[in-house]
């Protein structure tokens, strides 16, 4: 069974950084891409970028370059996203979701991690 | 970036009715559109891929159509579990983008 398990909710101060994780199981991690997506409360979904489980190659939405950094640990089949210089605009739920190029749709999603930026 | 416009923003229906949700792209995207259902406080669930292709495990009352710029998600005889928000997503070009969603609510 495919599972994407995300880390718990975070409360962080403005200007700080946070690292979110997405631990996977039930499929061959290196054969898929992992995307990260942002959903602010009551808002639509934004694609942040993706990373290939095989070689760690990345692609970013220009809007999130400099804000998000994606990495993987193949040994534990886990994807990570670092968010830096956090502001209130970064308060959101962040999802990880897998896809397989050239099929750019998301067939499995993690449950999401709520990040709250507040002093 | 490709903009996806979903309409209506909210659709109020009675269980048993059939509905159509619209997604319009700002430029032609062939059939590179996918539909998701998101229930409150849950992650999205893939319903339809590439405009009209069905997904294993998704009830047959969900279907999709369209190509180019205009797409439709149809639900035949809405059931109580279907009341949620529906999003379309394009994969024609990067960055991937989503529509703003249609909320299906009980009348």
Coordinates of N, CA and C in Angstrom, one line a residue:
Chain A
X1 N 0.8 -1.2 0.0 CA 0.0 0.0 0.0 C 0.9 1.2 0.0
X2 N 0.6 2.1 -0.9 CA 1.4 3.4 -1.0 C 1.0 4.3 0.2
X3 N 2.0 4.8 0.9 CA 1.8 5.7 1.9 C 2.8 6.9 1.9
X4 N 2.3 8.1 2.1 CA 3.1 9.3 2.3 C 2.8 9.8 3.6
X5 N 3.8 9.8 4.5 CA 3.6 10.2 5.9 C 4.3 11.5 6.1
X6 N 3.6 12.6 6.5 CA 4.2 13.9 6.7 C 4.5 14.2 8.1
X7 N 5.4 15.1 8.4 CA 5.8 15.5 9.7 C 4.7 16.3 10.3
X8 N 4.8 16.5 11.6 CA 3.7 17.2 12.3 C 3.7 18.7 12.2
X9 N 2.6 19.3 12.7 CA 2.4 20.7 12.6 C 3.6 21.5 13.2
X10 N 3.9 22.7 12.6 CA 5.0 23.5 13.1 C 4.5 24.9 13.4
X11 N 4.9 25.4 14.5 CA 4.7 26.8 14.9 C 6.1 27.5 14.9
X12 N 6.3 28.4 14.0 CA 7.6 29.0 13.9 C 7.6 30.5 13.9
X13 N 8.7 31.1 14.3 CA 8.7 32.6 14.4 C 9.1 33.2 13.0
X14 N 8.6 34.4 12.8 CA 9.0 35.1 11.5 C 10.5 35.2 11.4
X15 N 10.9 35.0 10.2 CA 12.4 35.0 9.9 C 13.1 33.7 10.1
X16 N 12.4 32.8 10.7 CA 13.0 31.5 10.9 C 12.9 30.6 9.7
X17 N 13.5 29.4 9.8 CA 13.3 28.4 8.8 C 12.7 27.1 9.4
X18 N 12.1 26.3 8.5 CA 11.5 25.0 9.0 C 11.8 24.0 7.9
X19 N 12.0 22.7 8.4 CA 12.2 21.6 7.4 C 11.1 20.6 7.6
X20 N 10.3 20.4 6.5 CA 9.2 19.4 6.5 C 9.7 18.1 5.9
X21 N 9.1 17.0 6.3 CA 9.4 15.7 5.8 C 8.2 15.0 5.3
X22 N 8.5 14.0 4.3 CA 7.5 13.2 3.7 C 8.1 11.8 3.5
X23 N 7.8 11.0 4.5 CA 8.3 9.6 4.4 C 7.4 8.7 3.7
X24 N 8.0 8.0 2.7 CA 7.2 7.1 1.8 C 7.4 5.7 2.1
X25 N 6.4 4.9 1.6 CA 6.5 3.4 1.7 C 5.5 2.8 0.7
X26 N 5.7 1.6 0.3 CA 4.8 0.9 -0.5 C 5.0 1.0 -2.0
X27 N 6.1 1.7 -2.4 CA 6.4 1.8 -3.8 C 7.9 2.1 -4.0
X28 N 8.4 2.0 -5.2 CA 9.9 2.3 -5.4 C 10.1 3.8 -5.5
X29 N 10.7 4.3 -4.5 CA 10.9 5.8 -4.3 C 11.6 6.4 -5.5
X30 N 12.7 5.6 -6.0 CA 13.5 6.2 -7.0 C 12.9 6.3 -8.4
X31 N 11.7 5.7 -8.5 CA 11.0 5.7 -9.8 C 10.0 6.8 -10.0
X32 N 9.8 7.6 -8.9 CA 8.8 8.7 -8.9 C 9.4 10.0 -8.6
X33 N 8.7 11.1 -9.0 CA 8.9 12.4 -8.5 C 8.1 12.7 -7.3
X34 N 8.5 13.5 -6.5 CA 7.7 14.1 -5.4 C 7.6 15.6 -5.5
X35 N 6.3 16.0 -5.6 CA 6.1 17.4 -5.6 C 5.6 17.9 -4.2
X36 N 5.8 19.2 -4.0 CA 5.3 19.8 -2.8 C 4.4 20.9 -3.2
X37 N 3.3 21.1 -2.5 CA 2.2 22.0 -2.8 C 1.8 22.8 -1.6
X38 N 1.3 24.0 -1.8 CA 1.0 24.9 -0.7 C -0.5 25.2 -0.8
X39 N -1.2 25.2 0.3 CA -2.6 25.6 0.3 C -2.8 26.5 1.6
X40 N -3.0 27.8 1.3 CA -3.4 28.7 2.4 C -4.8 28.4 2.8
X41 N -5.2 28.8 4.0 CA -6.6 28.5 4.5 C -7.6 29.1 3.5
X42 N -8.5 28.2 3.1 CA -9.6 28.6 2.2 C -9.2 29.0 0.8
X43 N -7.9 28.7 0.5 CA -7.4 29.1 -0.8 C -7.2 27.9 -1.7
X44 N -6.8 28.2 -3.0 CA -6.5 27.1 -3.9 C -5.1 26.6 -3.7
X45 N -4.7 25.7 -4.5 CA -3.5 25.0 -4.3 C -2.4 25.5 -5.3
X46 N -1.2 25.7 -4.7 CA -0.1 26.1 -5.5 C 1.0 25.1 -5.6
X47 N 1.6 24.9 -6.8 CA 2.7 23.9 -6.9 C 4.0 24.6 -6.6
X48 N 4.7 24.1 -5.7 CA 6.0 24.7 -5.3 C 7.2 24.2 -6.2
X49 N 7.2 22.9 -6.4 CA 8.3 22.3 -7.2 C 8.3 20.8 -7.0
X50 N 9.2 20.2 -7.7 CA 9.3 18.7 -7.5 C 10.8 18.3 -7.5
X51 N 10.9 17.0 -7.1 CA 12.3 16.4 -7.0 C 12.2 15.0 -7.4
X52 N 13.2 14.5 -8.1 CA 13.2 13.1 -8.6 C 13.8 12.2 -7.5
X53 N 13.1 11.2 -7.2 CA 13.6 10.3 -6.1 C 14.9 9.5 -6.6
X54 N 15.1 9.4 -7.9 CA 16.2 8.7 -8.4 C 17.6 9.4 -8.3
X55 N 17.6 10.7 -8.6 CA 18.9 11.4 -8.6 C 18.8 12.7 -7.9
X56 N 17.7 13.1 -7.3 CA 17.5 14.3 -6.6 C 17.4 15.6 -7.5
X57 N 17.2 15.4 -8.8 CA 17.1 16.5 -9.7 C 15.8 17.3 -9.3
X58 N 15.9 18.6 -9.4 CA 14.7 19.4 -8.9 C 14.2 20.3 -10.0
X59 N 13.0 20.8 -9.8 CA 12.4 21.8 -10.6 C 11.5 22.6 -9.7
X60 N 11.6 24.0 -9.9 CA 10.8 24.8 -9.0 C 9.9 25.8 -9.8
X61 N 8.8 26.1 -9.2 CA 8.0 27.2 -9.6 C 8.8 28.5 -9.3
X62 N 8.9 29.3 -10.3 CA 9.7 30.5 -10.1 C 9.3 31.3 -8.9
X63 N 8.0 31.3 -8.5 CA 7.5 32.0 -7.4 C 8.1 31.6 -6.1
X64 N 8.5 30.3 -6.0 CA 9.1 29.8 -4.8 C 10.6 29.6 -4.8
X65 N 11.2 30.0 -5.8 CA 12.7 29.9 -5.8 C 13.2 30.9 -4.8
X66 N 14.2 30.3 -4.0 CA 14.7 31.1 -2.9 C 13.9 30.9 -1.6
X67 N 12.7 30.5 -1.7 CA 11.9 30.2 -0.5 C 11.9 28.7 -0.1
X68 N 11.8 27.9 -1.1 CA 11.8 26.4 -0.8 C 13.0 25.7 -1.4
X69 N 13.5 24.8 -0.7 CA 14.6 23.9 -1.1 C 14.2 22.5 -0.9
X70 N 14.2 21.7 -2.0 CA 13.8 20.3 -1.9 C 15.0 19.3 -1.9
X71 N 14.9 18.3 -1.1 CA 16.0 17.3 -1.0 C 15.3 16.0 -0.8
X72 N 16.1 14.9 -1.0 CA 15.6 13.5 -0.7 C 16.7 12.8 0.0
X73 N 16.3 11.8 0.7 CA 17.2 10.8 1.3 C 16.7 9.4 0.8
X74 N 17.4 8.9 -0.2 CA 17.0 7.7 -0.9 C 17.0 6.5 0.1
X75 N 18.0 6.6 1.1 CA 18.1 5.4 2.0 C 16.9 5.2 2.9
X76 N 16.2 6.3 3.1 CA 15.0 6.2 3.9 C 13.7 6.5 3.1
X77 N 13.8 6.7 1.8 CA 12.7 7.0 1.0 C 11.9 8.2 1.5
X78 N 12.6 9.2 1.8 CA 12.0 10.4 2.4 C 12.4 11.6 1.6
X79 N 11.4 12.5 1.4 CA 11.6 13.7 0.7 C 11.4 14.8 1.8
X80 N 12.2 15.9 1.6 CA 12.2 17.0 2.5 C 12.0 18.3 1.8
X81 N 11.4 19.3 2.5 CA 11.4 20.7 2.0 C 11.8 21.6 3.1
X82 N 12.8 22.4 2.8 CA 13.2 23.5 3.7 C 12.5 24.8 3.2
X83 N 11.9 25.5 4.1 CA 11.3 26.8 3.9 C 12.1 27.8 4.7
X84 N 12.5 28.9 4.0 CA 13.4 29.8 4.7 C 12.7 31.2 4.8
X85 N 13.3 32.0 5.7 CA 12.8 33.4 5.9 C 11.3 33.5 6.0
X86 N 10.8 32.8 6.9 CA 9.3 32.7 6.9 C 8.6 34.0 7.3
X87 N 7.5 34.2 6.7 CA 6.6 35.3 7.0 C 5.2 34.8 7.2
X88 N 4.3 35.6 7.5 CA 2.9 35.2 7.7 C 2.3 34.7 6.4
X89 N 2.9 35.1 5.3 CA 2.4 34.6 4.0 C 2.8 33.1 3.7
X90 N 3.6 32.6 4.6 CA 4.0 31.2 4.5 C 3.2 30.3 5.4
X91 N 2.3 30.9 6.1 CA 1.4 30.1 7.0 C 0.4 29.4 6.0
X92 N 0.4 28.1 6.1 CA -0.4 27.3 5.1 C -0.2 25.8 5.5
X93 N -1.0 25.0 4.8 CA -0.8 23.5 4.8 C 0.1 23.2 3.6
X94 N 1.1 22.4 3.8 CA 2.0 21.9 2.8 C 1.8 20.4 2.6
X95 N 1.5 20.1 1.3 CA 1.3 18.7 1.0 C 2.5 18.2 0.1
X96 N 2.8 16.9 0.3 CA 3.7 16.2 -0.6 C 2.8 15.3 -1.5
X97 N 3.1 15.1 -2.7 CA 2.3 14.3 -3.6 C 3.2 13.7 -4.7
X98 N 3.0 12.5 -5.0 CA 3.9 11.8 -5.9 C 3.3 11.9 -7.4
X99 N 4.2 11.8 -8.3 CA 3.8 11.7 -9.7 C 5.0 11.1 -10.5
X100 N 4.7 10.5 -11.7 CA 5.7 9.9 -12.5 C 5.7 10.6 -13.8
X101 N 6.8 11.2 -14.1 CA 7.0 11.8 -15.4 C 6.9 10.8 -16.5
X102 N 6.2 11.0 -17.6 CA 5.7 12.3 -18.1 C 4.2 12.5 -17.7
X103 N 3.8 11.8 -16.6 CA 2.4 12.0 -16.2 C 2.4 13.0 -15.0
X104 N 2.0 14.2 -15.3 CA 2.1 15.2 -14.3 C 0.8 15.4 -13.5
X105 N 0.3 14.3 -13.0 CA -0.9 14.4 -12.1 C -0.5 13.6 -10.9
X106 N -1.2 13.9 -9.8 CA -0.8 13.4 -8.5 C -1.7 12.3 -8.0
X107 N -1.2 11.1 -8.0 CA -2.1 10.0 -7.6 C -2.1 9.6 -6.2
X108 N -1.1 10.0 -5.4 CA -1.1 9.9 -4.0 C -0.6 11.1 -3.3
X109 N -1.3 11.5 -2.2 CA -0.9 12.7 -1.5 C -0.7 12.4 0.0
X110 N 0.2 13.1 0.6 CA 0.4 13.0 2.0 C -0.8 13.8 2.7
X111 N -0.9 13.6 4.0 CA -2.1 14.3 4.7 C -1.9 15.8 4.9
X112 N -0.7 16.3 4.7 CA -0.4 17.7 4.8 C 0.2 18.0 6.2
X113 N 1.0 19.1 6.2 CA 1.6 19.6 7.4 C 1.2 21.1 7.5
X114 N 0.6 21.4 8.6 CA 0.2 22.8 8.9 C 1.4 23.6 9.4
X115 N 1.8 24.7 8.7 CA 2.9 25.6 9.2 C 2.2 26.9 9.6
X116 N 2.4 27.3 10.8 CA 1.9 28.6 11.3 C 3.1 29.5 11.7
X117 N 3.2 30.6 11.0 CA 4.3 31.6 11.3 C 3.7 32.7 12.2
X118 N 4.2 32.8 13.4 CA 3.7 33.7 14.3 C 4.7 34.0 15.4
X119 N 4.8 35.2 15.9 CA 5.7 35.6 17.0 C 5.1 35.3 18.3
Chain B
X1 N 2.1 31.9 -16.9 CA 1.5 30.8 -16.3 C 0.1 30.6 -16.9
X2 N -0.4 29.4 -16.9 CA -1.7 29.1 -17.4 C -2.7 29.3 -16.3
X3 N -3.7 30.0 -16.5 CA -4.7 30.3 -15.5 C -5.9 29.4 -15.8
X4 N -6.4 28.8 -14.7 CA -7.6 27.9 -14.8 C -8.7 28.6 -14.1
X5 N -9.8 28.8 -14.7 CA -11.0 29.5 -14.1 C -12.1 28.4 -14.0
X6 N -12.5 28.2 -12.7 CA -13.5 27.2 -12.4 C -14.8 28.0 -12.1
X7 N -15.9 27.4 -12.6 CA -17.2 27.9 -12.4 C -18.3 26.8 -12.2
X8 N -19.3 27.1 -11.4 CA -19.4 28.2 -10.5 C -18.5 28.1 -9.3
X9 N -18.4 29.1 -8.5 CA -17.6 29.0 -7.3 C -18.3 28.1 -6.3
X10 N -19.6 28.2 -6.3 CA -20.4 27.3 -5.4 C -21.6 26.8 -6.1
X11 N -21.9 25.5 -5.9 CA -23.0 24.9 -6.6 C -23.8 24.2 -5.5
X12 N -25.1 24.6 -5.4 CA -26.0 24.0 -4.3 C -26.9 23.1 -5.0
X13 N -26.9 21.8 -4.6 CA -27.7 20.8 -5.2 C -28.3 19.9 -4.2
X14 N -29.3 19.2 -4.6 CA -30.0 18.2 -3.8 C -29.4 16.8 -4.2
X15 N -29.2 16.0 -3.2 CA -28.7 14.6 -3.5 C -29.6 13.9 -4.5
X16 N -29.0 13.3 -5.5 CA -29.7 12.6 -6.6 C -29.7 13.4 -7.9
X17 N -29.4 14.7 -7.8 CA -29.3 15.5 -9.0 C -28.0 15.2 -9.7
X18 N -27.9 15.5 -10.9 CA -26.7 15.4 -11.7 C -26.1 16.8 -12.0
X19 N -24.8 16.9 -11.9 CA -24.2 18.3 -12.0 C -23.0 18.3 -13.0
X20 N -22.7 19.5 -13.5 CA -21.5 19.7 -14.3 C -20.7 20.8 -13.8
X21 N -19.4 20.6 -13.6 CA -18.5 21.7 -13.1 C -17.6 22.0 -14.2
X22 N -17.3 23.3 -14.4 CA -16.6 23.8 -15.5 C -15.2 24.3 -15.1
X23 N -14.2 24.1 -16.0 CA -12.9 24.5 -15.8 C -12.4 25.1 -17.2
X24 N -12.0 26.3 -17.2 CA -11.6 26.9 -18.5 C -10.2 27.4 -18.4
X25 N -9.4 27.0 -19.4 CA -7.9 27.4 -19.4 C -7.7 28.6 -20.2
X26 N -6.7 29.4 -19.8 CA -6.4 30.7 -20.4 C -5.7 30.5 -21.8
X27 N -5.3 29.3 -22.1 CA -4.8 29.0 -23.5 C -5.1 27.5 -23.7
X28 N -5.0 27.1 -24.9 CA -5.2 25.7 -25.3 C -4.3 24.7 -24.6
X29 N -4.8 23.7 -24.0 CA -3.9 22.7 -23.2 C -4.2 21.3 -23.6
X30 N -4.8 21.1 -24.8 CA -5.1 19.7 -25.3 C -6.0 19.1 -24.2
X31 N -5.6 17.9 -23.8 CA -6.4 17.2 -22.7 C -5.6 17.1 -21.4
X32 N -4.7 18.0 -21.2 CA -3.8 18.0 -20.0 C -4.5 18.6 -18.8
X33 N -5.6 18.0 -18.4 CA -6.3 18.5 -17.3 C -6.7 17.3 -16.4
X34 N -6.6 17.6 -15.1 CA -6.9 16.5 -14.1 C -7.8 17.1 -13.0
X35 N -8.7 16.2 -12.5 CA -9.6 16.7 -11.5 C -9.4 16.0 -10.2
X36 N -9.6 16.8 -9.1 CA -9.4 16.3 -7.7 C -10.6 16.7 -6.9
X37 N -10.9 15.9 -5.9 CA -11.9 16.1 -4.9 C -11.2 16.4 -3.6
X38 N -11.5 17.4 -2.8 CA -10.9 17.7 -1.5 C -12.0 17.9 -0.5
X39 N -12.1 17.0 0.4 CA -13.0 17.1 1.6 C -12.3 17.9 2.6
X40 N -13.1 18.5 3.5 CA -12.6 19.4 4.6 C -11.5 18.7 5.4
X41 N -10.4 19.4 5.5 CA -9.3 19.0 6.3 C -8.7 17.7 5.8
X42 N -8.8 17.4 4.6 CA -8.2 16.2 4.0 C -7.3 16.7 2.8
X43 N -6.5 15.8 2.3 CA -5.7 16.0 1.1 C -6.6 15.7 -0.1
X44 N -6.3 16.3 -1.3 CA -7.0 16.1 -2.5 C -6.9 14.6 -2.9
X45 N -7.9 14.2 -3.6 CA -8.0 12.8 -4.2 C -8.2 12.9 -5.7
X46 N -7.4 12.2 -6.4 CA -7.5 12.2 -7.9 C -8.7 11.5 -8.4
X47 N -9.5 12.2 -9.2 CA -10.8 11.6 -9.7 C -10.7 11.2 -11.2
X48 N -10.1 12.1 -12.0 CA -10.1 12.0 -13.4 C -8.7 12.5 -13.9
X49 N -8.0 11.8 -14.8 CA -6.8 12.2 -15.4 C -7.0 12.4 -16.9
X50 N -6.2 13.4 -17.4 CA -6.2 13.7 -18.9 C -7.6 13.8 -19.4
X51 N -8.3 14.7 -18.7 CA -9.7 15.2 -19.1 C -10.8 14.1 -19.0
X52 N -10.5 12.9 -19.4 CA -11.6 11.9 -19.4 C -11.3 10.5 -19.0
X53 N -10.0 10.3 -18.6 CA -9.6 9.0 -18.2 C -10.0 8.7 -16.8
X54 N -10.6 7.5 -16.6 CA -11.0 7.1 -15.2 C -9.9 6.7 -14.4
X55 N -10.1 6.7 -13.1 CA -9.1 6.3 -12.1 C -9.7 5.1 -11.3
X56 N -8.8 4.1 -11.1 CA -9.2 2.9 -10.4 C -9.7 3.3 -9.0
X57 N -10.9 2.7 -8.6 CA -11.4 3.0 -7.3 C -12.3 4.2 -7.2
X58 N -12.4 5.0 -8.2 CA -13.3 6.1 -8.2 C -14.7 5.7 -8.8
X59 N -15.7 6.1 -8.1 CA -17.1 5.7 -8.6 C -17.3 6.1 -10.0
X60 N -18.1 5.3 -10.7 CA -18.4 5.5 -12.1 C -19.3 6.7 -12.4
X61 N -19.9 7.3 -11.3 CA -20.7 8.5 -11.5 C -19.9 9.7 -11.8
X62 N -18.6 9.6 -11.6 CA -17.7 10.8 -12.0 C -17.2 10.5 -13.4
X63 N -17.3 11.6 -14.2 CA -16.8 11.5 -15.6 C -16.3 12.9 -16.0
X64 N -15.3 12.9 -17.0 CA -14.8 14.1 -17.4 C -14.8 14.2 -18.9
X65 N -14.8 15.5 -19.4 CA -14.8 15.7 -20.9 C -14.2 17.0 -21.2
X66 N -13.9 17.2 -22.5 CA -13.4 18.5 -22.9 C -12.0 18.3 -23.5
X67 N -11.6 19.4 -24.2 CA -10.2 19.5 -24.8 C -10.0 20.9 -25.2
X68 N -8.8 21.3 -25.4 CA -8.5 22.7 -25.7 C -8.5 23.6 -24.5
X69 N -9.6 24.4 -24.4 CA -9.7 25.3 -23.3 C -10.8 25.0 -22.3
X70 N -11.8 24.2 -22.7 CA -13.0 24.0 -21.9 C -13.2 22.6 -21.5
X71 N -13.3 22.4 -20.2 CA -13.4 21.1 -19.6 C -14.5 21.0 -18.6
X72 N -15.1 19.8 -18.5 CA -16.2 19.6 -17.6 C -16.0 18.3 -16.8
X73 N -16.3 18.5 -15.5 CA -16.4 17.3 -14.6 C -17.9 17.1 -14.3
X74 N -18.4 15.9 -14.6 CA -19.8 15.6 -14.4 C -19.9 14.6 -13.3
X75 N -20.9 14.8 -12.5 CA -21.3 13.8 -11.4 C -22.7 13.4 -11.7
X76 N -22.9 12.2 -11.9 CA -24.2 11.6 -12.2 C -24.9 11.2 -10.9
X77 N -26.0 11.9 -10.6 CA -26.7 11.6 -9.3 C -25.8 11.7 -8.1
X78 N -25.6 12.9 -7.7 CA -24.8 13.3 -6.5 C -25.2 12.5 -5.3
X79 N -24.2 12.0 -4.6 CA -24.5 11.3 -3.3 C -24.0 12.2 -2.2
X80 N -24.4 11.9 -1.0 CA -24.0 12.8 0.2 C -22.5 12.9 0.4
X81 N -21.8 11.8 0.1 CA -20.3 11.9 0.2 C -19.6 12.7 -0.8
X82 N -20.3 13.2 -1.8 CA -19.7 14.0 -2.9 C -19.6 15.5 -2.5
X83 N -20.3 15.9 -1.4 CA -20.3 17.3 -1.1 C -18.9 17.7 -0.6
X84 N -18.2 18.5 -1.4 CA -16.8 18.8 -1.1 C -16.4 19.9 -2.1
X85 N -15.1 20.1 -2.2 CA -14.5 21.1 -3.2 C -13.8 20.3 -4.3
X86 N -14.0 20.8 -5.5 CA -13.4 20.1 -6.7 C -12.4 21.1 -7.4
X87 N -11.3 20.6 -7.6 CA -10.2 21.4 -8.3 C -9.8 20.8 -9.6
X88 N -9.5 21.6 -10.6 CA -8.9 21.1 -11.8 C -7.4 21.5 -11.8
X89 N -6.6 20.8 -12.4 CA -5.1 21.1 -12.5 C -4.6 20.8 -13.9
X90 N -3.8 21.7 -14.4 CA -3.2 21.5 -15.8 C -1.8 21.1 -15.7
X91 N -1.5 20.2 -16.6 CA -0.1 19.7 -16.7 C 0.5 19.9 -18.1
X92 N -0.1 20.9 -18.8 CA 0.4 21.2 -20.2 C 1.7 21.9 -20.1
X93 N 1.9 22.8 -19.2 CA 3.2 23.5 -19.1 C 3.5 23.8 -17.6
X94 N 4.8 24.0 -17.3 CA 5.2 24.4 -16.0 C 5.2 25.9 -15.9
X95 N 4.8 26.4 -14.7 CA 4.5 25.7 -13.5 C 3.1 25.1 -13.6
X96 N 3.0 23.9 -12.9 CA 1.6 23.3 -12.8 C 0.7 24.3 -12.1
X97 N -0.5 24.4 -12.5 CA -1.4 25.3 -11.8 C -2.8 24.6 -11.6
X98 N -3.5 25.1 -10.6 CA -4.8 24.7 -10.2 C -5.8 25.8 -10.4
X99 N -7.1 25.3 -10.6 CA -8.1 26.3 -10.5 C -8.5 26.6 -9.1
X100 N -9.4 27.6 -8.9 CA -9.7 28.1 -7.6 C -10.7 27.2 -6.9
X101 N -11.3 26.2 -7.6 CA -12.2 25.3 -7.0 C -13.6 25.6 -7.1
X102 N -14.4 24.6 -7.1 CA -15.9 24.7 -7.0 C -16.4 23.9 -5.8
X103 N -17.1 24.6 -4.9 CA -17.6 24.0 -3.8 C -19.0 23.4 -4.1
X104 N -19.2 22.1 -3.9 CA -20.5 21.5 -4.1 C -21.1 21.4 -2.7
X105 N -22.2 22.0 -2.5 CA -22.9 22.0 -1.2 C -24.3 21.5 -1.3
X106 N -24.8 21.1 -0.2 CA -26.2 20.6 -0.1 C -27.2 21.7 -0.1
X107 N -28.2 21.6 -1.0 CA -29.2 22.7 -1.1 C -30.2 22.5 0.1

